[in-house]
Short mmCIF file of C-alpha atoms and ligand atoms in Angstrom, two decimals:
data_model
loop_
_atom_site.label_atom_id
_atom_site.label_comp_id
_atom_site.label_asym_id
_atom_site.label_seq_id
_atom_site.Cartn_x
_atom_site.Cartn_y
_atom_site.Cartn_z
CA UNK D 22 63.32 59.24 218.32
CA UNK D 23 64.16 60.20 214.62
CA UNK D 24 67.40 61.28 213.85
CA UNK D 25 67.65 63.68 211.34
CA UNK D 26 70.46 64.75 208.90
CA UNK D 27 70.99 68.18 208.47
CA UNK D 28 73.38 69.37 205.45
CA UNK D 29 73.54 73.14 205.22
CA UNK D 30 73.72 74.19 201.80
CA UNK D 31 76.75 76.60 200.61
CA UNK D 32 75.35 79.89 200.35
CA UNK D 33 76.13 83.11 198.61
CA UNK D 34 77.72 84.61 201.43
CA UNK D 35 80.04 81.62 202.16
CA UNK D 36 81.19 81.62 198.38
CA UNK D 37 81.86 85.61 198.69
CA UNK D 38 83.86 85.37 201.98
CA UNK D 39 86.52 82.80 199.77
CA UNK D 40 87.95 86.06 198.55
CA UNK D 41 91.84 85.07 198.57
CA UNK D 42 91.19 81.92 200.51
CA UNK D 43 91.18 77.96 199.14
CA UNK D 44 90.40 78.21 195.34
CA UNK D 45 86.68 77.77 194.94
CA UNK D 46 85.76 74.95 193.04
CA UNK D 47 82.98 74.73 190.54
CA UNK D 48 81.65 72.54 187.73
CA UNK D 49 78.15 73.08 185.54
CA UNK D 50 75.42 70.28 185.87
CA UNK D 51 72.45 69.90 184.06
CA UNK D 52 70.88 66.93 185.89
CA UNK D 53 69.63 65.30 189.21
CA UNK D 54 72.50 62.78 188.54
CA UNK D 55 75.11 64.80 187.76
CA UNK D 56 74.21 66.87 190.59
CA UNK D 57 74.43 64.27 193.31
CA UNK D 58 78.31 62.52 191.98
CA UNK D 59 79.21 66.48 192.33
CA UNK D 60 77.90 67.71 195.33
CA UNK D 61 80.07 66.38 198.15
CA UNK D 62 83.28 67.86 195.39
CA UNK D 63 82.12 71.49 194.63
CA UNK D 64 81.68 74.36 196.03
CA UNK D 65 78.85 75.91 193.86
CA UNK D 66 77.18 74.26 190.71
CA UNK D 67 76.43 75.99 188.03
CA UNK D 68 73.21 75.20 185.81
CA UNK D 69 74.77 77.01 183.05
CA UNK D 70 72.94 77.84 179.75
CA UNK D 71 75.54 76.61 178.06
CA UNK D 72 73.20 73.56 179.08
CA UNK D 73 71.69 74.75 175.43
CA UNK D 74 74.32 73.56 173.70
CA UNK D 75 75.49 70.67 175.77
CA UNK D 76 72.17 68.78 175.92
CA UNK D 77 70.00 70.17 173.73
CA UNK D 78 72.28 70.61 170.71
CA UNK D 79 71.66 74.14 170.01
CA UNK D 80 74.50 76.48 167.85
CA UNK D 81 74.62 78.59 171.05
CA UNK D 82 73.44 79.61 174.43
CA UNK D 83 70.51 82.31 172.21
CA UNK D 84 67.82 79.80 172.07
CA UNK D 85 67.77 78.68 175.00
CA UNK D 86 64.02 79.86 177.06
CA UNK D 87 63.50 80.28 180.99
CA UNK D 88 61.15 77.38 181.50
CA UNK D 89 64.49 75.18 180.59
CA UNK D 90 66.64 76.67 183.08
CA UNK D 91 63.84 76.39 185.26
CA UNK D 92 63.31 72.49 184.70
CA UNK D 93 67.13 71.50 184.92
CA UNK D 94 67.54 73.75 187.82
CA UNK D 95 65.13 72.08 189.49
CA UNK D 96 66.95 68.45 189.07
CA UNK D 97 69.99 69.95 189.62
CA UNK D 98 68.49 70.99 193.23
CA UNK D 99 66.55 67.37 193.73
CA UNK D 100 70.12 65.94 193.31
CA UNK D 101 72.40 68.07 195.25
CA UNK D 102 71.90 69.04 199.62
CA UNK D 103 75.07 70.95 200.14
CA UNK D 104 76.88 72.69 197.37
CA UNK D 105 75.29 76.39 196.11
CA UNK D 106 73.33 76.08 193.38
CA UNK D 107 73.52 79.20 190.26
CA UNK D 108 71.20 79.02 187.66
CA UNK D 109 71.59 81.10 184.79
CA UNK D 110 69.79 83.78 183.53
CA UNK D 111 69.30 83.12 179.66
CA UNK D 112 69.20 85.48 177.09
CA UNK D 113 66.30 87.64 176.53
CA UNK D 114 64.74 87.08 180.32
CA UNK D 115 66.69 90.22 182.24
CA UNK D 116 68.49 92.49 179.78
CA UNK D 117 64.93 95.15 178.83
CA UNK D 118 65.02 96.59 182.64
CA UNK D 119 65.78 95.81 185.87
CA UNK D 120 62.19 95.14 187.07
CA UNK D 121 61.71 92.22 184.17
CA UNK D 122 65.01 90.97 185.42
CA UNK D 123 63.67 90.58 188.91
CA UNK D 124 60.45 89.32 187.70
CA UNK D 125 62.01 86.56 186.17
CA UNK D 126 64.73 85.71 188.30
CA UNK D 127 62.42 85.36 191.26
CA UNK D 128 60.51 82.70 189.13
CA UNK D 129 64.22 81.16 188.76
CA UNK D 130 64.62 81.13 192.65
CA UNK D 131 60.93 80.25 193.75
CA UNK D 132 60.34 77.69 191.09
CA UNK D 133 64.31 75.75 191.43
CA UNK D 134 65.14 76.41 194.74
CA UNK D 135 68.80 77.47 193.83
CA UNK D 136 70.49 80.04 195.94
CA UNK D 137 72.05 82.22 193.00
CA UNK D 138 71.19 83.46 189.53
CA UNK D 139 73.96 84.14 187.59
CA UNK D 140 73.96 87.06 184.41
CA UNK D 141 76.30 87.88 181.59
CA UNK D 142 77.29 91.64 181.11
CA UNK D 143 79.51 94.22 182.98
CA UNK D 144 78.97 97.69 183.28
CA UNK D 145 75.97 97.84 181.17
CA UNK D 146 74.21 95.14 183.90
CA UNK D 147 75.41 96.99 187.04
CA UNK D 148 72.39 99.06 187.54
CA UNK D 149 70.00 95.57 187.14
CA UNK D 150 72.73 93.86 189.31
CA UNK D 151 72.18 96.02 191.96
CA UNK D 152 67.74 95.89 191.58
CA UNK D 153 68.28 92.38 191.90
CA UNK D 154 70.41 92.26 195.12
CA UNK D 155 68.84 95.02 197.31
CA UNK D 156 65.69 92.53 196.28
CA UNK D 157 67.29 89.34 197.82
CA UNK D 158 68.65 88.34 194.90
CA UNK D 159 71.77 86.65 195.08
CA UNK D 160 73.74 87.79 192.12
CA UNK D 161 77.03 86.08 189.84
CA UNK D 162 78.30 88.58 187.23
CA UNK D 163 79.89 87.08 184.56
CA UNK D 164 82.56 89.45 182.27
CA UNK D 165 85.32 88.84 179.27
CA UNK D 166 83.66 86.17 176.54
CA UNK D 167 80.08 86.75 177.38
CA UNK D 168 78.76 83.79 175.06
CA UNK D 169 75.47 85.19 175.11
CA UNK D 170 76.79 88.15 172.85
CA UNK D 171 78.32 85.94 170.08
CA UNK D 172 75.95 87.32 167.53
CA UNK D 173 77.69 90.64 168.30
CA UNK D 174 81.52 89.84 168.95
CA UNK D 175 81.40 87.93 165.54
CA UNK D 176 82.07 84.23 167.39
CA UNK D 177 83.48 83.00 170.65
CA UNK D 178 86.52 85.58 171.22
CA UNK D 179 88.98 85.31 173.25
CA UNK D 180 89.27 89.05 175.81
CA UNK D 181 91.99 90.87 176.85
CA UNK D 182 94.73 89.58 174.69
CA UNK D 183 95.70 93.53 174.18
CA UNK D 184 96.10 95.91 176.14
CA UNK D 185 93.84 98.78 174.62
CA UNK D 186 90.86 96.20 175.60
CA UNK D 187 92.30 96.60 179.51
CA UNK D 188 90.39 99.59 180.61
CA UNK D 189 87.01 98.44 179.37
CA UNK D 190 86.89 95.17 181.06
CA UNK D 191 88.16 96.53 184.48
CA UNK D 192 85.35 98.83 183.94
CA UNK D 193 83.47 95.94 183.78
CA UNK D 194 84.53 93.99 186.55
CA UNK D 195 84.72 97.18 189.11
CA UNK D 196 80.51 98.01 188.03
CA UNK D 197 79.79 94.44 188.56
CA UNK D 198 81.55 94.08 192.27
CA UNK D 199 80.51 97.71 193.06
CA UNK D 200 77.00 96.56 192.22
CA UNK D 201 76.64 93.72 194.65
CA UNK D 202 77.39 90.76 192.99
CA UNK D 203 78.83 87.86 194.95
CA UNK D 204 81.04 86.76 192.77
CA UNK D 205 82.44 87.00 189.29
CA UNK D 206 82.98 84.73 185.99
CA UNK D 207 85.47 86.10 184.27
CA UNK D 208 85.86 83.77 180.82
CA UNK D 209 88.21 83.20 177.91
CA UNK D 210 90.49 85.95 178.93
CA UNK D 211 94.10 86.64 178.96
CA UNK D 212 96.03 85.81 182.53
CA UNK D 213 98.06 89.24 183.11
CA UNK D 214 94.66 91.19 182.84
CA UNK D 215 92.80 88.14 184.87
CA UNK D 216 95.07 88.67 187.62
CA UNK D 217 94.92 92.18 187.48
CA UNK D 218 91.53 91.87 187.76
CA UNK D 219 91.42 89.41 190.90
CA UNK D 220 93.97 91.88 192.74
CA UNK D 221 91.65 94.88 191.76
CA UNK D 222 88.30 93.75 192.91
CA UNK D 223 86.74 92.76 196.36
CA UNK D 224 84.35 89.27 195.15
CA UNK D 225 85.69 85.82 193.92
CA UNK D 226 86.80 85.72 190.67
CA UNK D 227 86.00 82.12 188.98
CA UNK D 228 87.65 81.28 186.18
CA UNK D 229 86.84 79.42 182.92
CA UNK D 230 89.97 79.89 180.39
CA UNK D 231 90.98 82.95 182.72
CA UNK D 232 94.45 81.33 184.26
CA UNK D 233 95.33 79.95 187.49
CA UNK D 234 95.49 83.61 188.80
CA UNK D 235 91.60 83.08 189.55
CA UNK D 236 89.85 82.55 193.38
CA UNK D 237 88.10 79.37 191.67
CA UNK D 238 87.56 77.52 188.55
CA UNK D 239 84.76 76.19 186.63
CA UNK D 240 84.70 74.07 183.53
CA UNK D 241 81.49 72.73 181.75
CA UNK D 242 81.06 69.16 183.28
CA UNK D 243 80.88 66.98 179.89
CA UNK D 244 83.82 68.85 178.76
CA UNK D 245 86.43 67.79 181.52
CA UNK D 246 84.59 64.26 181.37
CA UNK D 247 85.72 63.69 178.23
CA UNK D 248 82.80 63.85 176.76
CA UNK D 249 82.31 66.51 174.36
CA UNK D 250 83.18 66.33 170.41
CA UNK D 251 84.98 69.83 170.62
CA UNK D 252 86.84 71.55 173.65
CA UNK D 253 88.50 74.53 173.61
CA UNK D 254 92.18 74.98 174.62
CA UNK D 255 91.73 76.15 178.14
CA UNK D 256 89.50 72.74 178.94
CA UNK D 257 91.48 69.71 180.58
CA UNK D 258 89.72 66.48 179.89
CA UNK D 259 90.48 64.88 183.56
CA UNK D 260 88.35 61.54 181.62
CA UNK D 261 87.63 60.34 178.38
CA UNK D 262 83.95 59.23 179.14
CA UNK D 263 82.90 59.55 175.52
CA UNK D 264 85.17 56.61 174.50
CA UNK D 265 84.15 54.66 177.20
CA UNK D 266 80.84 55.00 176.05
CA UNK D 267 81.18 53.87 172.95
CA UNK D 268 82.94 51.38 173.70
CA UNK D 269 79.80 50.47 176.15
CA UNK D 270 77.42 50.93 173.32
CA UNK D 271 79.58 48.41 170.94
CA UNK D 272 79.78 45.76 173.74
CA UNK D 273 75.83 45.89 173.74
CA UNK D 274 75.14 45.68 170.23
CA UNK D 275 77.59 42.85 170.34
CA UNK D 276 75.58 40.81 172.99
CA UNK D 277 72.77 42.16 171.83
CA UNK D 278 73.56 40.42 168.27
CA UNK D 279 75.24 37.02 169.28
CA UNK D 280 71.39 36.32 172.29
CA UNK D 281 74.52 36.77 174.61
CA UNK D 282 72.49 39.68 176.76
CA UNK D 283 70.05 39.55 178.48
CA UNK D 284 72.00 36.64 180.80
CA UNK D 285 70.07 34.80 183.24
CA UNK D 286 70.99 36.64 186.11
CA UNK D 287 68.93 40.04 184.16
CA UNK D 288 65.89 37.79 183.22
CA UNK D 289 62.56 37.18 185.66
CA UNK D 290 61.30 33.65 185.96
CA UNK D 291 57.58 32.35 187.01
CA UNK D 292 57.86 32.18 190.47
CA UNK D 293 57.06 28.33 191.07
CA UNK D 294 60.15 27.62 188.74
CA UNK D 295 62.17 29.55 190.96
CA UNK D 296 61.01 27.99 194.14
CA UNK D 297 61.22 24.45 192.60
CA UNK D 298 64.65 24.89 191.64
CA UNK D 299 65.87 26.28 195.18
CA UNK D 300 64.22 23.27 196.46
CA UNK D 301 65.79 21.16 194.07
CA UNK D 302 69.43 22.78 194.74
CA UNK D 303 68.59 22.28 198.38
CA UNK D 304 67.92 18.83 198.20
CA UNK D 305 71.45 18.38 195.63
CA UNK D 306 73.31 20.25 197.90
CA UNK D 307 74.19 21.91 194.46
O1 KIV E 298 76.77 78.44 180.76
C1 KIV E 298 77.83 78.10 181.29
O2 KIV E 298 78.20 76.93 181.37
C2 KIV E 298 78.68 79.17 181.81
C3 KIV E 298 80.06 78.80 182.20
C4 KIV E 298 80.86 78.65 180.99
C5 KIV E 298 80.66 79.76 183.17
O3 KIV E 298 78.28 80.28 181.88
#
């Protein structure tokens, strides 16, 4: 008889029904690896395109083309069995019309496997929001610091700092919830008008620099690791990874230097030498 393991995977509908319940926890990951230390911790992953910058050193999220979301997502799924997986929409694959959006977001879902796509924009995405989900498209909206638009807000801007800005970004948030989406990213935005905006709408709001006033948090992974040469003010480094690398790296080029690695115990013998000398240590006793 073969026993088999079944893990359900997190879906959509389990993140949405969170509304006001346990904070929903989230981190990005880019990698099969990544994707497996998270996945018993979080409650969705998100293969963010901030993936762009992150690991392929790009100035911003712009560059970054659909067949790379569609490769990492696909790791990210190989490595994970039970937390949702979102996959980001990058720029230039769904803002033209709602039919290319669902083009290529079915290629997303199809070709990674995740269970979510997620999109930047508010009220100006609701109508391709909507497409999307009466399609069977699992939808995350994602309002405030769009990073995606940097070209346009003039750099990475913090939202909602004054009031005037109040009434176009709950404009935002109501198209995106009335539209269907699951949940919502609100980022780098002030905490009176993020907790305005949790009270207001009916979907999860997750935030990144948004307060504690949130239903969940995310944070890029290699920035709470420790691991990133810049982080803005809202990130908590819960490691320093990046020393600990290179102090890794200096420890190698050390042993590397002195013969000291590779030891014995990382180096293959013939094996007659090693059979000799377990005979030999046998017959010692050594
Ligand atoms: O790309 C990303 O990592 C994101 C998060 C910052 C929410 O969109």
């Amino acid at each position: 008889m073969s026993i088999q393991k079944t893990v359900r995977r997190l879906t959509a509908p389990d993140i949405a029904r969170r509304k006001d319940g346990e904070p929903i926890v989230s981190l990005t990951a880019y990698h099969a690896h990544t994707a497996q230390l998270l996945d018993a911790y979080v409650d969705f992953m998100l293969v963010g395109d901030s993936l762009g910058m992150v690991m392929h050193g790009y100035e911003s999220t712009v560059p970054v083309p659909l067949e790379l979301m569609i490769m990492h997502g696909q790791a990210v799924v190989r490595g994970s069995a039970r937390a949702l997986v979102v996959v980001d929409m990058p720029f230039g694959s769904y803002e033209e019309s709602p039919a290319i959006a669902f083009r290529n977001a079915a290629r997303v879902m199809k070709e990674t496997g995740c269970g979510a796509v997620k999109l930047e924009g508010g009220k100006r995405m609701a109508e391709t929001i909507l497409y999307l989900t009466e399609r069977g498209i699992p939808v995350m909206g994602h309002i405030g610091l769009t990073p995606q638009s940097v070209n346009v807000m003039g750099g990475f801007k913090t939202q909602g700092r004054e009031r005037a800005q109040w009434e176009a970004i709950e404009e935002d948030a109501s198209a995106v919830a009335g539209a269907g989406a699951f949940a919502v990213v609100l980022e780098g935005m002030a905490e009176l008008l993020a907790a305005r905006l949790t009270k207001q709408i009916p979907i999860p709001t997750i935030g990144i620099g948004a307060s504690v006033e949130c239903d969940g948090q995310i944070l890029v992974l290699e920035d709470m690791l420790g691991l990133s040469p810049r982080v803005p003010k809202f990130v908590k480094e819960f490691a320093k990874i990046g020393p600990a690398i290179e102090d890794a790296v200096k420890a190698y080029r050390q042993a590397v230097r002195l013969r000291e690695f590779p030891g014995e115990e990382h180096t293959y013998t013939m094996k007659e030498e090693t059979s000799q000398a377990t005979k030999k240590s046998k017959m010692t006793g050594s």
